[in-house]
CSV table of C-alpha atoms in Angstrom, one decimal:
chain,number,residue,atom,x,y,z
A,1,MET,CA,-109.3,78.4,-77.8
A,2,ALA,CA,-108.7,74.7,-77.3
A,3,GLY,CA,-108.7,73.1,-73.9
A,4,THR,CA,-107.2,74.3,-70.6
A,5,ILE,CA,-104.5,73.0,-68.3
A,6,THR,CA,-104.3,73.5,-64.6
A,7,LEU,CA,-100.9,74.2,-63.2
A,8,THR,CA,-99.7,74.1,-59.6
A,9,ASN,CA,-96.0,73.3,-60.0
A,10,HIS,CA,-93.9,76.4,-59.5
A,11,ASP,CA,-91.4,75.6,-62.3
A,12,GLU,CA,-94.2,75.0,-64.8
A,13,ILE,CA,-96.0,78.2,-63.9
A,14,ARG,CA,-92.7,80.2,-64.1
A,15,SER,CA,-91.9,78.6,-67.5
A,16,TRP,CA,-95.4,79.3,-68.8
A,17,ALA,CA,-95.2,82.9,-67.8
A,18,ALA,CA,-91.6,83.4,-69.1
A,19,ALA,CA,-92.6,82.0,-72.5
A,20,ARG,CA,-95.1,84.9,-72.7
A,21,ALA,CA,-92.9,87.6,-71.1
A,22,GLY,CA,-95.1,87.4,-68.0
A,23,PHE,CA,-94.2,88.6,-64.5
A,24,PRO,CA,-95.6,88.1,-61.1
A,25,ALA,CA,-97.5,91.0,-59.5
A,26,ILE,CA,-99.6,91.7,-56.5
A,27,VAL,CA,-102.6,94.0,-56.3
A,28,ASP,CA,-103.6,95.2,-52.8
A,29,VAL,CA,-107.4,95.1,-52.7
A,30,SER,CA,-107.8,95.8,-49.0
A,31,PRO,CA,-109.2,98.9,-47.3
A,32,GLU,CA,-106.0,98.9,-45.2
A,33,ALA,CA,-102.7,98.6,-47.0
A,34,GLY,CA,-101.1,95.1,-46.9
A,35,THR,CA,-104.0,93.0,-45.6
A,36,GLN,CA,-105.6,91.5,-48.8
A,37,PRO,CA,-103.0,90.9,-51.6
A,38,MET,CA,-104.5,89.5,-54.8
A,39,LEU,CA,-102.2,87.7,-57.2
A,40,ARG,CA,-101.8,88.7,-60.9
A,41,LEU,CA,-99.6,88.0,-63.8
A,42,VAL,CA,-98.8,90.9,-66.1
A,43,PHE,CA,-97.5,90.7,-69.7
A,44,GLY,CA,-95.8,92.9,-72.2
A,45,GLN,CA,-96.0,96.6,-71.7
A,46,GLN,CA,-98.0,96.2,-68.5
A,47,ALA,CA,-94.9,94.6,-67.0
A,48,TYR,CA,-92.8,97.7,-67.6
A,49,GLU,CA,-92.3,99.7,-64.5
A,50,ASP,CA,-91.7,103.3,-65.2
A,51,GLU,CA,-89.2,104.7,-62.7
A,52,ASP,CA,-90.7,108.2,-63.2
A,53,ARG,CA,-94.3,107.4,-62.2
A,54,PRO,CA,-95.6,109.3,-59.2
A,55,GLU,CA,-95.6,107.6,-55.8
A,56,ARG,CA,-99.0,106.4,-54.7
A,57,PRO,CA,-100.2,104.6,-51.6
A,58,ILE,CA,-99.7,100.9,-51.6
A,59,ASN,CA,-103.4,100.1,-51.9
A,60,ALA,CA,-104.2,102.7,-54.6
A,61,GLY,CA,-105.5,100.1,-57.0
A,62,GLY,CA,-102.4,99.5,-59.1
A,63,TYR,CA,-100.2,96.5,-59.1
A,64,GLU,CA,-96.7,95.9,-57.8
A,65,LEU,CA,-94.2,93.6,-59.6
A,66,VAL,CA,-92.8,91.1,-57.0
A,67,GLU,CA,-90.3,88.3,-56.9
A,68,TRP,CA,-91.6,84.8,-57.7
A,69,ASP,CA,-90.8,83.6,-54.1
A,70,GLU,CA,-93.2,86.2,-52.7
A,71,TRP,CA,-95.9,85.4,-55.2
A,72,PHE,CA,-95.6,81.6,-54.7
A,73,LYS,CA,-95.8,82.0,-50.9
A,74,ILE,CA,-99.3,83.5,-51.2
A,75,PHE,CA,-100.2,81.1,-54.0
A,76,ASP,CA,-99.4,78.1,-51.8
A,77,GLU,CA,-100.9,79.5,-48.6
A,78,ARG,CA,-104.2,80.1,-50.3
A,79,GLN,CA,-104.0,76.7,-52.2
A,80,LEU,CA,-104.4,78.3,-55.6
A,81,ALA,CA,-103.9,76.9,-59.1
A,82,LEU,CA,-103.3,78.5,-62.5
A,83,VAL,CA,-105.6,77.6,-65.3
A,84,VAL,CA,-104.1,78.3,-68.7
A,85,ALA,CA,-105.0,77.7,-72.4
A,86,ALA,CA,-103.4,74.5,-73.8
A,87,ASP,CA,-100.6,75.4,-76.2
A,88,GLU,CA,-101.4,75.1,-79.9
A,89,PRO,CA,-98.8,75.1,-82.6
A,90,GLY,CA,-98.0,78.6,-83.7
A,91,ARG,CA,-99.9,80.3,-80.9
A,92,ARG,CA,-99.1,81.5,-77.4
A,93,GLU,CA,-102.3,82.4,-75.6
A,94,GLU,CA,-102.0,84.6,-72.5
A,95,PHE,CA,-105.3,83.4,-71.2
A,96,HIS,CA,-105.0,82.5,-67.5
A,97,GLU,CA,-107.1,82.4,-64.4
A,98,ILE,CA,-106.1,81.9,-60.8
A,99,ILE,CA,-108.5,79.6,-59.0
A,100,ARG,CA,-108.7,77.6,-55.7
A,101,ARG,CA,-107.4,74.0,-56.0
């Protein structure tokens, strides 16, 4: 992998994810539902939400696909940034890491 780029602009992040069929998601990592959401981006088959999957508690360890507005609200509140692999001709890396600015 070549270098990395740090993104904070919402449009750039959304475009980067869209180019890789990525979707915003939240994982609740709290002992009590709804108190510690962790941001994630999911790609490909992981982004497919099966309508027939059984219901589980909100904080059961899975992720929930969310709208970009909700994702970016947490992203900005926590002053986060998205580190991604620099694009190379003919390759679309899904490598990413969410860090503090």
